[in-house]
Amino acid sequence: GEVSVVIDLAHSLTSETIQTAYLEQTAPDEISGMRNTSAWVNNQHIYFAARFSRPIETLTWVKEGKVCRGTVRIDGEKLQAVATFHVKAGETIELQVGVSAVSVENARQNREHDLIGQDFEAVCKKADKAWQSQLSGIRIKGGSPEERVNFYTALYHSSVVPNRINDVNGEYRRHDMGIGRTGKGKNRYSTLSLWDTFRAWHPMMTLLDTALVADIVRSALDIYEITGELPVWPLASGETGTMIGYHSVSVIADAWMKGIRGFDGGKALEAMVRSGLVMAWRFATWPTIRSPVLLNAPTDGVVRLPSALGMTTASPPSMTATQLFVVPKSIPMILDIISFLQYEKICIYKVKR
């Protein structure tokens, strides 16, 4: 009989705006393309290279709901490709897809690296083995079968994000849309919902996966180098700005205090202080500040003098050591109103018990 596979770049799970897209047949058995969208985060790039287990027999292009003929590529916003095959009873068509935020060629390299020479069943077994290894990081005893299932389900959920966004060659898309490259053995991460995770998930990772923690800190510092501010809630190669607080500071300080290295301590301290001052000024302009103040308190407590964290850095321009010292050490100290003073364009905290 006849079967078809639809590659649908017009579809979205959310109300994303498609800025541009294209689909192209790049080999008898391959379709590639890209889509650039804006929604929760703007200017999000995704490239793909999809290879079928046998050559495509009939390929139909659909652009803005209309069939296009006599071409190997279509460009626009709402695009689909329909690949059609004739199959015998019991015969299957397999599709291997690589993705990248950088380029189609990188997507193809990612696909070849992960999937070459493997069929669907082999990939399933490989994935199962990888998850078994991941979940074996914690062994538990006792409890009912249901409780053990709940525990490992939660551990599985804790491993779904953040997302590694660098390709196998180390390239990744930066927040300025330039292309960066990680060092050997290092990775670049995004999808960091820091407002949700700084209290428990990140401290847990300092116990379970110190290499991941170091990669996350380096990723945050890379964002700081580009934007002048540590990430708040980064997604893909952009910043959503979702929720309040600047919890990257807590994550970095916790990693440093627990002996995790592999990043520049002086640069980290500089980024922590600057981000705190940016947030202080931002919240000073809000009509109601109690909620941001409470949420900033744990972070404010770790932005102290360089000696407090064992880091060394030169003070940023026009900032003295006194001006860099942020007072709150515990949440009860900031239950009253914090007043913000502007001095040499620097916001200084005054705390009332």
Short mmCIF file of N, CA and C in Angstrom, two decimals, residues 46-210:
data_model
loop_
_atom_site.label_atom_id
_atom_site.label_comp_id
_atom_site.label_asym_id
_atom_site.label_seq_id
_atom_site.Cartn_x
_atom_site.Cartn_y
_atom_site.Cartn_z
N ILE A 46 15.97 26.63 14.81
CA ILE A 46 16.07 25.18 14.86
C ILE A 46 16.27 24.65 13.44
N TYR A 47 17.34 23.92 13.23
CA TYR A 47 17.64 23.30 11.96
C TYR A 47 17.49 21.79 12.11
N PHE A 48 17.18 21.10 11.01
CA PHE A 48 17.07 19.65 11.08
C PHE A 48 17.54 19.02 9.77
N ALA A 49 17.91 17.75 9.86
CA ALA A 49 18.24 16.94 8.69
C ALA A 49 17.63 15.57 8.93
N ALA A 50 16.63 15.20 8.11
CA ALA A 50 15.88 13.96 8.29
C ALA A 50 16.18 13.00 7.15
N ARG A 51 16.63 11.79 7.50
CA ARG A 51 16.98 10.80 6.48
C ARG A 51 16.06 9.58 6.60
N PHE A 52 15.45 9.21 5.49
CA PHE A 52 14.58 8.03 5.45
C PHE A 52 15.41 6.78 5.19
N SER A 53 14.84 5.64 5.53
CA SER A 53 15.56 4.36 5.37
C SER A 53 15.61 3.92 3.91
N ARG A 54 14.94 4.64 3.03
CA ARG A 54 15.04 4.36 1.59
C ARG A 54 14.65 5.63 0.83
N PRO A 55 15.00 5.73 -0.44
CA PRO A 55 14.69 6.96 -1.19
C PRO A 55 13.20 7.28 -1.23
N ILE A 56 12.92 8.58 -1.23
CA ILE A 56 11.53 9.05 -1.31
C ILE A 56 11.01 8.81 -2.73
N GLU A 57 9.81 8.25 -2.84
CA GLU A 57 9.23 7.98 -4.16
C GLU A 57 8.53 9.22 -4.73
N THR A 58 7.70 9.83 -3.92
CA THR A 58 6.99 11.04 -4.33
C THR A 58 7.09 12.08 -3.22
N LEU A 59 7.49 13.30 -3.58
CA LEU A 59 7.60 14.37 -2.59
C LEU A 59 6.71 15.53 -3.01
N THR A 60 5.79 15.90 -2.11
CA THR A 60 4.86 16.99 -2.36
C THR A 60 5.14 18.13 -1.40
N TRP A 61 5.30 19.34 -1.95
CA TRP A 61 5.53 20.52 -1.12
C TRP A 61 4.21 21.27 -0.93
N VAL A 62 4.01 21.80 0.28
CA VAL A 62 2.82 22.61 0.57
C VAL A 62 3.27 23.91 1.23
N LYS A 63 2.93 25.03 0.62
CA LYS A 63 3.32 26.35 1.14
C LYS A 63 2.07 27.19 1.34
N GLU A 64 1.88 27.65 2.57
CA GLU A 64 0.70 28.47 2.92
C GLU A 64 -0.60 27.78 2.48
N GLY A 65 -0.61 26.44 2.60
CA GLY A 65 -1.82 25.68 2.28
C GLY A 65 -1.99 25.33 0.82
N LYS A 66 -1.02 25.70 -0.03
CA LYS A 66 -1.14 25.43 -1.47
C LYS A 66 0.01 24.53 -1.92
N VAL A 67 -0.32 23.56 -2.80
CA VAL A 67 0.68 22.63 -3.31
C VAL A 67 1.63 23.36 -4.26
N CYS A 68 2.94 23.11 -4.10
CA CYS A 68 3.96 23.68 -4.98
C CYS A 68 4.61 22.56 -5.76
N ARG A 69 4.83 22.77 -7.05
CA ARG A 69 5.41 21.73 -7.90
C ARG A 69 6.66 22.26 -8.61
N GLY A 70 7.47 21.33 -9.08
CA GLY A 70 8.63 21.69 -9.89
C GLY A 70 9.73 22.38 -9.12
N THR A 71 9.96 22.02 -7.85
CA THR A 71 11.00 22.65 -7.06
C THR A 71 11.56 21.65 -6.06
N VAL A 72 12.78 21.90 -5.60
CA VAL A 72 13.37 21.06 -4.57
C VAL A 72 13.44 21.79 -3.24
N ARG A 73 12.95 23.04 -3.21
CA ARG A 73 12.99 23.82 -1.97
C ARG A 73 11.84 24.82 -1.95
N ILE A 74 11.30 25.03 -0.74
CA ILE A 74 10.30 26.07 -0.55
C ILE A 74 10.69 26.91 0.66
N ASP A 75 10.42 28.21 0.58
CA ASP A 75 10.68 29.15 1.67
C ASP A 75 9.38 29.86 2.03
N GLY A 76 9.22 30.22 3.31
CA GLY A 76 8.03 30.94 3.72
C GLY A 76 7.80 30.83 5.21
N GLU A 77 6.54 30.78 5.61
CA GLU A 77 6.20 30.69 7.03
C GLU A 77 5.52 29.37 7.37
N LYS A 78 4.43 29.02 6.66
CA LYS A 78 3.70 27.79 6.94
C LYS A 78 4.00 26.78 5.84
N LEU A 79 4.93 25.85 6.16
CA LEU A 79 5.44 24.92 5.16
C LEU A 79 5.24 23.48 5.60
N GLN A 80 4.96 22.61 4.63
CA GLN A 80 4.91 21.17 4.86
C GLN A 80 5.55 20.43 3.70
N ALA A 81 6.09 19.26 4.03
CA ALA A 81 6.58 18.33 3.01
C ALA A 81 5.91 16.99 3.23
N VAL A 82 5.41 16.37 2.16
CA VAL A 82 4.74 15.07 2.26
C VAL A 82 5.54 14.07 1.45
N ALA A 83 6.20 13.14 2.15
CA ALA A 83 7.01 12.11 1.51
C ALA A 83 6.20 10.83 1.42
N THR A 84 6.05 10.29 0.21
CA THR A 84 5.19 9.13 -0.01
C THR A 84 5.99 7.93 -0.49
N PHE A 85 5.60 6.73 0.02
CA PHE A 85 6.28 5.48 -0.30
C PHE A 85 5.23 4.39 -0.56
N HIS A 86 5.61 3.40 -1.36
CA HIS A 86 4.82 2.19 -1.50
C HIS A 86 5.50 1.09 -0.68
N VAL A 87 4.74 0.44 0.17
CA VAL A 87 5.31 -0.59 1.05
C VAL A 87 4.53 -1.88 0.93
N LYS A 88 5.21 -2.99 1.23
CA LYS A 88 4.58 -4.29 1.28
C LYS A 88 4.04 -4.53 2.68
N ALA A 89 3.21 -5.50 2.84
CA ALA A 89 2.65 -5.85 4.15
C ALA A 89 3.79 -6.16 5.12
N GLY A 90 3.78 -5.52 6.28
CA GLY A 90 4.80 -5.75 7.29
C GLY A 90 6.07 -4.94 7.10
N GLU A 91 6.20 -4.26 6.01
CA GLU A 91 7.39 -3.44 5.75
C GLU A 91 7.30 -2.12 6.50
N THR A 92 8.41 -1.59 6.96
CA THR A 92 8.44 -0.33 7.70
C THR A 92 9.34 0.69 7.02
N ILE A 93 9.04 1.95 7.26
CA ILE A 93 9.89 3.06 6.84
C ILE A 93 10.42 3.73 8.10
N GLU A 94 11.73 3.82 8.24
CA GLU A 94 12.32 4.47 9.41
C GLU A 94 12.86 5.84 9.01
N LEU A 95 12.80 6.75 9.98
CA LEU A 95 13.24 8.12 9.75
C LEU A 95 14.17 8.52 10.88
N GLN A 96 15.39 8.91 10.54
CA GLN A 96 16.36 9.38 11.51
C GLN A 96 16.52 10.89 11.36
N VAL A 97 16.39 11.62 12.48
CA VAL A 97 16.39 13.07 12.45
C VAL A 97 17.46 13.62 13.39
N GLY A 98 18.28 14.51 12.87
CA GLY A 98 19.22 15.27 13.69
C GLY A 98 18.78 16.72 13.75
N VAL A 99 19.00 17.37 14.89
CA VAL A 99 18.61 18.77 15.04
C VAL A 99 19.80 19.58 15.53
N SER A 100 19.75 20.88 15.31
CA SER A 100 20.81 21.80 15.71
C SER A 100 20.25 23.21 15.77
N ALA A 101 20.84 24.03 16.63
CA ALA A 101 20.50 25.46 16.66
C ALA A 101 21.44 26.27 15.78
N VAL A 102 22.39 25.60 15.12
CA VAL A 102 23.43 26.29 14.37
C VAL A 102 23.23 26.18 12.87
N SER A 103 23.10 24.95 12.36
CA SER A 103 23.05 24.77 10.91
C SER A 103 22.52 23.39 10.55
N VAL A 104 22.13 23.24 9.29
CA VAL A 104 21.71 21.93 8.79
C VAL A 104 22.88 20.96 8.81
N GLU A 105 24.06 21.42 8.43
CA GLU A 105 25.23 20.54 8.42
C GLU A 105 25.52 20.01 9.82
N ASN A 106 25.39 20.86 10.85
CA ASN A 106 25.59 20.39 12.21
C ASN A 106 24.51 19.40 12.61
N ALA A 107 23.28 19.63 12.17
CA ALA A 107 22.20 18.69 12.45
C ALA A 107 22.51 17.33 11.84
N ARG A 108 23.06 17.36 10.62
CA ARG A 108 23.43 16.11 9.95
C ARG A 108 24.55 15.40 10.70
N GLN A 109 25.54 16.17 11.17
CA GLN A 109 26.63 15.57 11.95
C GLN A 109 26.12 14.96 13.25
N ASN A 110 25.20 15.66 13.91
CA ASN A 110 24.63 15.13 15.15
C ASN A 110 23.91 13.81 14.90
N ARG A 111 23.17 13.76 13.80
CA ARG A 111 22.43 12.54 13.45
C ARG A 111 23.39 11.38 13.19
N GLU A 112 24.43 11.65 12.41
CA GLU A 112 25.37 10.59 12.07
C GLU A 112 26.11 10.11 13.32
N HIS A 113 26.44 11.03 14.19
CA HIS A 113 27.16 10.68 15.42
C HIS A 113 26.32 9.77 16.31
N ASP A 114 25.04 10.09 16.44
CA ASP A 114 24.18 9.37 17.39
C ASP A 114 23.52 8.13 16.81
N LEU A 115 23.29 8.12 15.49
CA LEU A 115 22.39 7.10 14.95
C LEU A 115 22.97 6.25 13.83
N ILE A 116 24.11 6.57 13.28
CA ILE A 116 24.60 5.86 12.11
C ILE A 116 24.75 4.36 12.40
N GLY A 117 24.28 3.55 11.47
CA GLY A 117 24.40 2.10 11.59
C GLY A 117 23.43 1.47 12.57
N GLN A 118 22.44 2.22 13.05
CA GLN A 118 21.50 1.68 14.03
C GLN A 118 20.07 1.79 13.51
N ASP A 119 19.27 0.76 13.80
CA ASP A 119 17.86 0.84 13.46
C ASP A 119 17.07 1.26 14.70
N PHE A 120 15.75 1.30 14.55
CA PHE A 120 14.89 1.80 15.63
C PHE A 120 15.08 0.99 16.91
N GLU A 121 15.10 -0.34 16.80
CA GLU A 121 15.22 -1.19 17.98
C GLU A 121 16.56 -0.97 18.68
N ALA A 122 17.62 -0.81 17.90
CA ALA A 122 18.93 -0.59 18.49
C ALA A 122 18.99 0.72 19.26
N VAL A 123 18.37 1.76 18.71
CA VAL A 123 18.34 3.06 19.38
C VAL A 123 17.54 2.98 20.67
N CYS A 124 16.42 2.24 20.64
CA CYS A 124 15.61 2.07 21.85
C CYS A 124 16.41 1.40 22.96
N LYS A 125 17.16 0.34 22.60
CA LYS A 125 17.97 -0.36 23.60
C LYS A 125 19.07 0.54 24.15
N LYS A 126 19.66 1.33 23.27
CA LYS A 126 20.71 2.26 23.70
C LYS A 126 20.15 3.30 24.66
N ALA A 127 18.97 3.83 24.35
CA ALA A 127 18.33 4.82 25.23
C ALA A 127 17.97 4.21 26.58
N ASP A 128 17.47 2.99 26.56
CA ASP A 128 17.11 2.31 27.81
C ASP A 128 18.34 2.11 28.68
N LYS A 129 19.45 1.72 28.06
CA LYS A 129 20.69 1.53 28.80
C LYS A 129 21.18 2.85 29.39
N ALA A 130 21.07 3.93 28.64
CA ALA A 130 21.50 5.25 29.13
C ALA A 130 20.67 5.69 30.32
N TRP A 131 19.35 5.47 30.27
CA TRP A 131 18.49 5.85 31.39
C TRP A 131 18.75 4.98 32.62
N GLN A 132 19.02 3.70 32.40
CA GLN A 132 19.35 2.83 33.54
C GLN A 132 20.60 3.33 34.24
N SER A 133 21.59 3.75 33.46
CA SER A 133 22.82 4.28 34.04
C SER A 133 22.55 5.58 34.78
N GLN A 134 21.73 6.45 34.19
CA GLN A 134 21.42 7.73 34.82
C GLN A 134 20.71 7.54 36.16
N LEU A 135 19.74 6.66 36.18
CA LEU A 135 18.93 6.47 37.39
C LEU A 135 19.64 5.66 38.46
N SER A 136 20.72 4.98 38.09
CA SER A 136 21.46 4.19 39.08
C SER A 136 22.39 5.06 39.91
N GLY A 137 22.37 6.36 39.66
CA GLY A 137 23.19 7.27 40.45
C GLY A 137 22.80 7.29 41.92
N ILE A 138 21.56 6.92 42.21
CA ILE A 138 21.08 6.80 43.59
C ILE A 138 20.47 5.43 43.76
N ARG A 139 20.93 4.68 44.74
CA ARG A 139 20.36 3.38 45.07
C ARG A 139 19.60 3.51 46.39
N ILE A 140 18.37 3.00 46.43
CA ILE A 140 17.57 3.09 47.64
C ILE A 140 17.24 1.70 48.17
N LYS A 141 16.96 1.61 49.47
CA LYS A 141 16.53 0.38 50.10
C LYS A 141 15.25 0.65 50.89
N GLY A 142 14.45 -0.39 51.03
CA GLY A 142 13.22 -0.24 51.79
C GLY A 142 12.12 0.44 51.00
N GLY A 143 11.03 0.73 51.69
CA GLY A 143 9.90 1.34 51.03
C GLY A 143 9.08 0.34 50.25
N SER A 144 7.86 0.72 49.93
CA SER A 144 6.98 -0.15 49.16
C SER A 144 7.34 -0.05 47.67
N PRO A 145 6.91 -1.01 46.87
CA PRO A 145 7.15 -0.90 45.42
C PRO A 145 6.63 0.40 44.84
N GLU A 146 5.46 0.84 45.30
CA GLU A 146 4.90 2.09 44.79
C GLU A 146 5.78 3.28 45.16
N GLU A 147 6.30 3.27 46.38
CA GLU A 147 7.16 4.37 46.81
C GLU A 147 8.47 4.39 46.01
N ARG A 148 9.01 3.21 45.72
CA ARG A 148 10.24 3.15 44.93
C ARG A 148 9.99 3.64 43.50
N VAL A 149 8.84 3.27 42.95
CA VAL A 149 8.49 3.76 41.61
C VAL A 149 8.36 5.28 41.62
N ASN A 150 7.71 5.81 42.64
CA ASN A 150 7.57 7.27 42.75
C ASN A 150 8.93 7.95 42.84
N PHE A 151 9.84 7.35 43.63
CA PHE A 151 11.16 7.95 43.80
C PHE A 151 11.90 8.02 42.47
N TYR A 152 11.95 6.89 41.76
CA TYR A 152 12.72 6.87 40.52
C TYR A 152 12.02 7.64 39.39
N THR A 153 10.71 7.75 39.48
CA THR A 153 10.01 8.63 38.53
C THR A 153 10.42 10.08 38.75
N ALA A 154 10.51 10.48 40.02
CA ALA A 154 10.95 11.85 40.33
C ALA A 154 12.39 12.06 39.90
N LEU A 155 13.24 11.05 40.09
CA LEU A 155 14.64 11.17 39.67
C LEU A 155 14.73 11.28 38.16
N TYR A 156 13.87 10.53 37.46
CA TYR A 156 13.81 10.65 36.00
C TYR A 156 13.42 12.07 35.60
N HIS A 157 12.41 12.62 36.25
CA HIS A 157 11.98 13.98 35.93
C HIS A 157 13.11 14.98 36.16
N SER A 158 13.94 14.73 37.17
CA SER A 158 15.03 15.66 37.47
C SER A 158 16.13 15.61 36.42
N SER A 159 16.07 14.64 35.52
CA SER A 159 17.12 14.48 34.51
C SER A 159 16.68 14.90 33.11
N VAL A 160 15.45 15.35 32.97
CA VAL A 160 14.93 15.70 31.64
C VAL A 160 15.50 17.03 31.15
N VAL A 161 15.67 17.98 32.02
CA VAL A 161 16.26 19.27 31.70
C VAL A 161 17.32 19.57 32.75
N PRO A 162 18.26 20.48 32.49
CA PRO A 162 18.34 21.40 31.35
C PRO A 162 18.76 20.69 30.07
N ASN A 163 18.71 21.43 28.97
CA ASN A 163 19.03 20.87 27.66
C ASN A 163 20.43 21.26 27.22
N ARG A 164 21.18 20.29 26.73
CA ARG A 164 22.49 20.57 26.13
C ARG A 164 22.25 21.11 24.73
N ILE A 165 22.76 22.30 24.43
CA ILE A 165 22.44 22.92 23.15
C ILE A 165 23.65 23.00 22.21
N ASN A 166 24.79 22.45 22.63
CA ASN A 166 25.92 22.43 21.70
C ASN A 166 25.86 21.16 20.85
N ASP A 167 26.39 21.26 19.64
CA ASP A 167 26.43 20.13 18.73
C ASP A 167 27.65 19.25 19.01
N VAL A 168 27.76 18.14 18.30
CA VAL A 168 28.87 17.21 18.56
C VAL A 168 30.22 17.85 18.25
N ASN A 169 30.24 18.86 17.40
CA ASN A 169 31.50 19.55 17.10
C ASN A 169 31.77 20.70 18.07
N GLY A 170 30.89 20.85 19.09
CA GLY A 170 31.09 21.88 20.11
C GLY A 170 30.42 23.20 19.82
N GLU A 171 29.89 23.39 18.61
CA GLU A 171 29.30 24.68 18.26
C GLU A 171 27.91 24.85 18.88
N TYR A 172 27.58 26.10 19.22
CA TYR A 172 26.26 26.43 19.75
C TYR A 172 25.94 27.88 19.41
N ARG A 173 24.68 28.22 19.45
CA ARG A 173 24.25 29.59 19.16
C ARG A 173 24.23 30.39 20.46
N ARG A 174 24.93 31.52 20.45
CA ARG A 174 25.01 32.38 21.63
C ARG A 174 23.82 33.34 21.69
N HIS A 175 23.71 34.06 22.80
CA HIS A 175 22.59 34.98 22.97
C HIS A 175 22.66 36.19 22.05
N ASP A 176 23.83 36.45 21.48
CA ASP A 176 23.93 37.52 20.48
C ASP A 176 23.78 36.98 19.06
N MET A 177 23.37 35.72 18.95
CA MET A 177 23.15 35.00 17.69
C MET A 177 24.46 34.63 17.00
N GLY A 178 25.60 34.95 17.61
CA GLY A 178 26.86 34.46 17.09
C GLY A 178 27.03 32.98 17.41
N ILE A 179 28.02 32.35 16.83
CA ILE A 179 28.27 30.93 17.05
C ILE A 179 29.49 30.76 17.95
N GLY A 180 29.29 30.13 19.08
CA GLY A 180 30.39 29.83 20.00
C GLY A 180 30.79 28.38 19.88
N ARG A 181 31.87 28.02 20.58
CA ARG A 181 32.33 26.64 20.57
C ARG A 181 32.82 26.27 21.97
N THR A 182 32.36 25.16 22.48
CA THR A 182 32.78 24.70 23.80
C THR A 182 34.15 24.07 23.71
N GLY A 183 34.83 24.03 24.86
CA GLY A 183 36.09 23.31 24.92
C GLY A 183 35.85 21.81 24.93
N LYS A 184 36.91 21.04 24.71
CA LYS A 184 36.79 19.59 24.68
C LYS A 184 36.28 19.07 26.01
N GLY A 185 35.26 18.22 25.95
CA GLY A 185 34.70 17.63 27.17
C GLY A 185 33.76 18.54 27.93
N LYS A 186 33.47 19.72 27.38
CA LYS A 186 32.57 20.67 28.04
C LYS A 186 31.30 20.83 27.22
N ASN A 187 30.22 21.22 27.88
CA ASN A 187 28.93 21.37 27.22
C ASN A 187 28.29 22.70 27.58
N ARG A 188 27.40 23.16 26.69
CA ARG A 188 26.65 24.41 26.88
C ARG A 188 25.19 24.06 27.12
N TYR A 189 24.60 24.61 28.20
CA TYR A 189 23.24 24.26 28.60
C TYR A 189 22.30 25.47 28.54
N SER A 190 21.03 25.17 28.28
CA SER A 190 19.96 26.15 28.34
C SER A 190 18.74 25.46 28.96
N THR A 191 17.58 26.16 28.92
CA THR A 191 16.37 25.72 29.63
C THR A 191 16.69 25.62 31.12
N LEU A 192 17.11 26.73 31.69
CA LEU A 192 17.43 26.81 33.12
C LEU A 192 16.35 27.63 33.82
N SER A 193 15.37 26.94 34.39
CA SER A 193 14.27 27.64 35.07
C SER A 193 14.69 27.96 36.50
N LEU A 194 15.64 28.86 36.63
CA LEU A 194 16.34 29.07 37.89
C LEU A 194 15.45 29.43 39.06
N TRP A 195 14.37 30.15 38.80
CA TRP A 195 13.44 30.50 39.88
C TRP A 195 12.83 29.24 40.49
N ASP A 196 12.68 28.20 39.69
CA ASP A 196 12.10 26.94 40.16
C ASP A 196 13.13 26.03 40.81
N THR A 197 14.39 26.13 40.37
CA THR A 197 15.36 25.06 40.65
C THR A 197 16.48 25.42 41.61
N PHE A 198 16.67 26.70 41.93
CA PHE A 198 17.86 27.06 42.71
C PHE A 198 17.79 26.53 44.14
N ARG A 199 16.58 26.31 44.67
CA ARG A 199 16.44 25.89 46.06
C ARG A 199 16.82 24.43 46.28
N ALA A 200 16.46 23.54 45.36
CA ALA A 200 16.62 22.11 45.61
C ALA A 200 17.34 21.37 44.49
N TRP A 201 16.94 21.62 43.22
CA TRP A 201 17.53 20.84 42.12
C TRP A 201 19.02 21.10 42.00
N HIS A 202 19.42 22.36 42.00
CA HIS A 202 20.84 22.67 41.83
C HIS A 202 21.68 22.14 43.00
N PRO A 203 21.26 22.32 44.26
CA PRO A 203 22.03 21.69 45.34
C PRO A 203 22.11 20.17 45.20
N MET A 204 21.05 19.52 44.72
CA MET A 204 21.10 18.08 44.51
C MET A 204 22.15 17.72 43.46
N MET A 205 22.24 18.53 42.40
CA MET A 205 23.22 18.24 41.36
C MET A 205 24.65 18.40 41.85
N THR A 206 24.89 19.25 42.86
CA THR A 206 26.24 19.36 43.40
C THR A 206 26.67 18.06 44.06
N LEU A 207 25.71 17.21 44.40
CA LEU A 207 26.00 15.90 44.99
C LEU A 207 26.07 14.80 43.93
N LEU A 208 25.26 14.93 42.89
CA LEU A 208 25.11 13.85 41.91
C LEU A 208 25.96 14.03 40.66
N ASP A 209 26.20 15.26 40.23
CA ASP A 209 26.86 15.46 38.92
C ASP A 209 27.61 16.79 38.92
N THR A 210 28.81 16.79 39.46
CA THR A 210 29.59 18.03 39.55
C THR A 210 30.01 18.53 38.17
#
